[in-house]
C-alpha cells in the first residue's frame, strides 16, 4: 500500500501528521516561517509560487520574518493547500509537479479560474476537492 503523499510531505517539513489535535494547536499558535521555505524546497518550487498558492503577499511574509511566526489564518492556508495538493498528486499519479501545474491552470468547469485561486477559503477548497473527486472517477461537469 502506498503512503499518503501529504503525510509524507508533512513529515518531511516537520508537521504533526499523526495527531490532528497537535496540528490544530500548532495552527492556532502559528507555524514558523521556515516551514514555507522547507515546503517550497520539498516541492521544488520557488518560495514566491508557494506564497501565491497559499494567498500570502510577499510583503506580509517579509514583515513576519522579524517575529518568525505566521498568523493562524496563514498557517491554516498552508495546511489546506497541502491537503488539496495531496488529492491533486493522487489525481496526477503521484507527480507533484504535474499536480501543481494542474492547480495553477484555469479550469473550464470552475468558470475559468484556477483551482489554486479558490483554495484560500474552505468553501473554495471543498469545491476543488469535489472537482478532483469527479475527475478521478470520470464524472465531468
PDB file of C-alpha atoms in Angstrom:
ATOM      1  CA  UNK A   1       0.000   0.000   0.000  1.00  0.00           C
ATOM      2  CA  UNK A   2       1.427   3.402  -0.947  1.00  0.00           C
ATOM      3  CA  UNK A   3       1.958   6.123   1.634  1.00  0.00           C
ATOM      4  CA  UNK A   4      -0.228   9.203   1.730  1.00  0.00           C
ATOM      5  CA  UNK A   5       1.817  11.910  -0.101  1.00  0.00           C
ATOM      6  CA  UNK A   6       0.577  14.658   2.241  1.00  0.00           C
ATOM      7  CA  UNK A   7       1.606  12.781   5.342  1.00  0.00           C
ATOM      8  CA  UNK A   8       4.946  12.123   3.762  1.00  0.00           C
ATOM      9  CA  UNK A   9       5.331  15.832   2.916  1.00  0.00           C
ATOM     10  CA  UNK A  10       4.088  16.810   6.375  1.00  0.00           C
ATOM     11  CA  UNK A  11       6.672  14.532   7.961  1.00  0.00           C
ATOM     12  CA  UNK A  12       9.468  15.927   5.775  1.00  0.00           C
ATOM     13  CA  UNK A  13       8.638  19.516   6.741  1.00  0.00           C
ATOM     14  CA  UNK A  14       8.055  18.680  10.417  1.00  0.00           C
ATOM     15  CA  UNK A  15       4.274  18.894  10.816  1.00  0.00           C
ATOM     16  CA  UNK A  16       2.497  16.516  13.217  1.00  0.00           C
ATOM     17  CA  UNK A  17       0.665  14.445  10.612  1.00  0.00           C
ATOM     18  CA  UNK A  18      -0.337  11.679  13.007  1.00  0.00           C
ATOM     19  CA  UNK A  19      -2.062  13.872  15.607  1.00  0.00           C
ATOM     20  CA  UNK A  20      -4.747  16.281  14.390  1.00  0.00           C
ATOM     21  CA  UNK A  21      -5.150  17.871  17.840  1.00  0.00           C
ATOM     22  CA  UNK A  22      -1.481  18.845  17.984  1.00  0.00           C
ATOM     23  CA  UNK A  23      -1.753  20.110  14.409  1.00  0.00           C
ATOM     24  CA  UNK A  24      -4.734  22.285  15.393  1.00  0.00           C
ATOM     25  CA  UNK A  25      -2.771  23.714  18.332  1.00  0.00           C
ATOM     26  CA  UNK A  26       0.195  24.481  16.088  1.00  0.00           C
ATOM     27  CA  UNK A  27      -2.085  26.166  13.534  1.00  0.00           C
ATOM     28  CA  UNK A  28      -3.568  28.334  16.286  1.00  0.00           C
ATOM     29  CA  UNK A  29      -0.088  29.250  17.547  1.00  0.00           C
ATOM     30  CA  UNK A  30       1.199  29.900  14.023  1.00  0.00           C
ATOM     31  CA  UNK A  31       3.857  27.966  12.133  1.00  0.00           C
ATOM     32  CA  UNK A  32       7.415  29.162  11.792  1.00  0.00           C
ATOM     33  CA  UNK A  33       8.205  30.891   8.505  1.00  0.00           C
ATOM     34  CA  UNK A  34      10.883  28.250   7.956  1.00  0.00           C
ATOM     35  CA  UNK A  35       8.026  25.885   7.165  1.00  0.00           C
ATOM     36  CA  UNK A  36       7.345  27.851   3.957  1.00  0.00           C
ATOM     37  CA  UNK A  37      10.983  27.537   2.936  1.00  0.00           C
ATOM     38  CA  UNK A  38      11.043  23.813   3.692  1.00  0.00           C
ATOM     39  CA  UNK A  39       7.753  23.162   1.881  1.00  0.00           C
ATOM     40  CA  UNK A  40       8.880  25.065  -1.232  1.00  0.00           C
ATOM     41  CA  UNK A  41      12.166  23.163  -1.173  1.00  0.00           C
ATOM     42  CA  UNK A  42      10.450  19.778  -0.821  1.00  0.00           C
ATOM     43  CA  UNK A  43       8.121  20.607  -3.730  1.00  0.00           C
ATOM     44  CA  UNK A  44      10.989  22.016  -5.791  1.00  0.00           C
ATOM     45  CA  UNK A  45       9.138  25.267  -6.465  1.00  0.00           C
ATOM     46  CA  UNK A  46      10.124  28.893  -5.841  1.00  0.00           C
ATOM     47  CA  UNK A  47       9.026  30.302  -2.493  1.00  0.00           C
ATOM     48  CA  UNK A  48       7.205  33.072  -4.377  1.00  0.00           C
ATOM     49  CA  UNK A  49       4.993  30.468  -6.094  1.00  0.00           C
ATOM     50  CA  UNK A  50       4.198  28.779  -2.777  1.00  0.00           C
ATOM     51  CA  UNK A  51       3.246  32.145  -1.259  1.00  0.00           C
ATOM     52  CA  UNK A  52       0.982  32.785  -4.251  1.00  0.00           C
ATOM     53  CA  UNK A  53      -0.596  29.335  -3.929  1.00  0.00           C
ATOM     54  CA  UNK A  54      -1.417  29.914  -0.257  1.00  0.00           C
ATOM     55  CA  UNK A  55      -2.519  33.538  -0.837  1.00  0.00           C
ATOM     56  CA  UNK A  56       0.125  35.264   1.252  1.00  0.00           C
ATOM     57  CA  UNK A  57       1.500  38.539  -0.044  1.00  0.00           C
ATOM     58  CA  UNK A  58       5.316  38.611  -0.178  1.00  0.00           C
ATOM     59  CA  UNK A  59       5.308  41.928   1.724  1.00  0.00           C
ATOM     60  CA  UNK A  60       3.371  40.316   4.610  1.00  0.00           C
ATOM     61  CA  UNK A  61       5.757  37.378   4.569  1.00  0.00           C
ATOM     62  CA  UNK A  62       8.760  39.724   4.735  1.00  0.00           C
ATOM     63  CA  UNK A  63       7.304  41.631   7.702  1.00  0.00           C
ATOM     64  CA  UNK A  64       6.731  38.380   9.572  1.00  0.00           C
ATOM     65  CA  UNK A  65      10.439  37.494   9.352  1.00  0.00           C
ATOM     66  CA  UNK A  66      11.024  39.716  12.370  1.00  0.00           C
ATOM     67  CA  UNK A  67       8.865  37.521  14.625  1.00  0.00           C
ATOM     68  CA  UNK A  68       9.394  34.298  12.623  1.00  0.00           C
ATOM     69  CA  UNK A  69       5.713  33.480  13.108  1.00  0.00           C
ATOM     70  CA  UNK A  70       2.823  33.361  10.736  1.00  0.00           C
ATOM     71  CA  UNK A  71      -0.756  34.016  11.767  1.00  0.00           C
ATOM     72  CA  UNK A  72      -3.168  31.168  12.417  1.00  0.00           C
ATOM     73  CA  UNK A  73      -5.022  32.143   9.209  1.00  0.00           C
ATOM     74  CA  UNK A  74      -1.830  31.807   7.172  1.00  0.00           C
ATOM     75  CA  UNK A  75      -0.966  28.530   8.902  1.00  0.00           C
ATOM     76  CA  UNK A  76      -4.427  27.191   8.094  1.00  0.00           C
ATOM     77  CA  UNK A  77      -3.975  28.181   4.446  1.00  0.00           C
ATOM     78  CA  UNK A  78      -0.754  26.177   4.255  1.00  0.00           C
ATOM     79  CA  UNK A  79      -2.433  23.096   5.747  1.00  0.00           C
ATOM     80  CA  UNK A  80      -5.394  23.500   3.378  1.00  0.00           C
ATOM     81  CA  UNK A  81      -3.017  23.773   0.425  1.00  0.00           C
ATOM     82  CA  UNK A  82      -1.186  20.597   1.495  1.00  0.00           C
ATOM     83  CA  UNK A  83      -4.494  18.710   1.783  1.00  0.00           C
ATOM     84  CA  UNK A  84      -5.635  19.809  -1.677  1.00  0.00           C
ATOM     85  CA  UNK A  85      -2.194  19.133  -3.101  1.00  0.00           C
ATOM     86  CA  UNK A  86      -2.379  15.573  -1.742  1.00  0.00           C
ATOM     87  CA  UNK A  87      -5.526  14.924  -3.738  1.00  0.00           C
ATOM     88  CA  UNK A  88      -4.102  16.596  -6.833  1.00  0.00           C
ATOM     89  CA  UNK A  89      -0.944  14.480  -6.562  1.00  0.00           C
ATOM     90  CA  UNK A  90      -3.089  11.331  -6.409  1.00  0.00           C
ATOM     91  CA  UNK A  91      -5.033  12.563  -9.442  1.00  0.00           C
ATOM     92  CA  UNK A  92      -1.749  13.030 -11.322  1.00  0.00           C
ATOM     93  CA  UNK A  93      -0.448   9.578 -10.495  1.00  0.00           C
ATOM     94  CA  UNK A  94       1.969  10.732  -7.797  1.00  0.00           C
ATOM     95  CA  UNK A  95       3.609  13.540  -9.789  1.00  0.00           C
ATOM     96  CA  UNK A  96       3.758  16.664  -7.595  1.00  0.00           C
ATOM     97  CA  UNK A  97       4.974  18.905 -10.434  1.00  0.00           C
ATOM     98  CA  UNK A  98       2.014  17.914 -12.630  1.00  0.00           C
ATOM     99  CA  UNK A  99      -0.307  18.431  -9.668  1.00  0.00           C
ATOM    100  CA  UNK A 100       0.980  21.973  -9.186  1.00  0.00           C
ATOM    101  CA  UNK A 101       0.626  22.678 -12.927  1.00  0.00           C
ATOM    102  CA  UNK A 102      -2.969  21.431 -12.744  1.00  0.00           C
ATOM    103  CA  UNK A 103      -3.672  23.631  -9.715  1.00  0.00           C
ATOM    104  CA  UNK A 104      -2.481  26.831 -11.406  1.00  0.00           C
ATOM    105  CA  UNK A 105      -4.130  26.220 -14.812  1.00  0.00           C
ATOM    106  CA  UNK A 106      -7.575  27.729 -15.469  1.00  0.00           C
ATOM    107  CA  UNK A 107     -10.348  25.138 -15.265  1.00  0.00           C
ATOM    108  CA  UNK A 108     -13.347  25.382 -17.584  1.00  0.00           C
ATOM    109  CA  UNK A 109     -15.659  23.815 -15.020  1.00  0.00           C
ATOM    110  CA  UNK A 110     -14.597  26.470 -12.469  1.00  0.00           C
ATOM    111  CA  UNK A 111     -15.591  29.455 -14.613  1.00  0.00           C
ATOM    112  CA  UNK A 112     -12.055  29.717 -15.974  1.00  0.00           C
ATOM    113  CA  UNK A 113     -10.493  30.185 -12.540  1.00  0.00           C
ATOM    114  CA  UNK A 114      -7.575  28.059 -11.482  1.00  0.00           C
ATOM    115  CA  UNK A 115      -8.173  25.591  -8.649  1.00  0.00           C
ATOM    116  CA  UNK A 116      -5.322  27.301  -6.743  1.00  0.00           C
ATOM    117  CA  UNK A 117      -7.190  30.620  -6.825  1.00  0.00           C
ATOM    118  CA  UNK A 118     -10.059  29.029  -4.908  1.00  0.00           C
ATOM    119  CA  UNK A 119      -8.236  27.209  -2.118  1.00  0.00           C
ATOM    120  CA  UNK A 120      -7.621  30.273   0.048  1.00  0.00           C
ATOM    121  CA  UNK A 121     -11.083  29.655   1.532  1.00  0.00           C
ATOM    122  CA  UNK A 122     -12.504  26.455   2.963  1.00  0.00           C
ATOM    123  CA  UNK A 123     -15.515  26.615   0.630  1.00  0.00           C
ATOM    124  CA  UNK A 124     -13.250  27.028  -2.390  1.00  0.00           C
ATOM    125  CA  UNK A 125     -11.029  24.176  -1.241  1.00  0.00           C
ATOM    126  CA  UNK A 126     -14.078  21.921  -0.903  1.00  0.00           C
ATOM    127  CA  UNK A 127     -15.092  22.789  -4.472  1.00  0.00           C
ATOM    128  CA  UNK A 128     -11.608  21.915  -5.711  1.00  0.00           C
ATOM    129  CA  UNK A 129     -11.656  18.636  -3.764  1.00  0.00           C
ATOM    130  CA  UNK A 130     -15.030  17.802  -5.335  1.00  0.00           C
ATOM    131  CA  UNK A 131     -13.646  18.590  -8.799  1.00  0.00           C
ATOM    132  CA  UNK A 132     -10.680  16.314  -8.126  1.00  0.00           C
ATOM    133  CA  UNK A 133     -13.022  13.553  -6.969  1.00  0.00           C
ATOM    134  CA  UNK A 134     -15.265  13.920 -10.015  1.00  0.00           C
ATOM    135  CA  UNK A 135     -12.250  13.926 -12.347  1.00  0.00           C
ATOM    136  CA  UNK A 136     -10.713  10.906 -10.639  1.00  0.00           C
ATOM    137  CA  UNK A 137     -13.957   8.992 -11.099  1.00  0.00           C
ATOM    138  CA  UNK A 138     -14.551  10.151 -14.654  1.00  0.00           C
ATOM    139  CA  UNK A 139     -17.524  12.408 -13.876  1.00  0.00           C
ATOM    140  CA  UNK A 140     -17.176  15.549 -15.963  1.00  0.00           C
ATOM    141  CA  UNK A 141     -19.296  18.554 -15.094  1.00  0.00           C
TER     142      UNK A 141
END
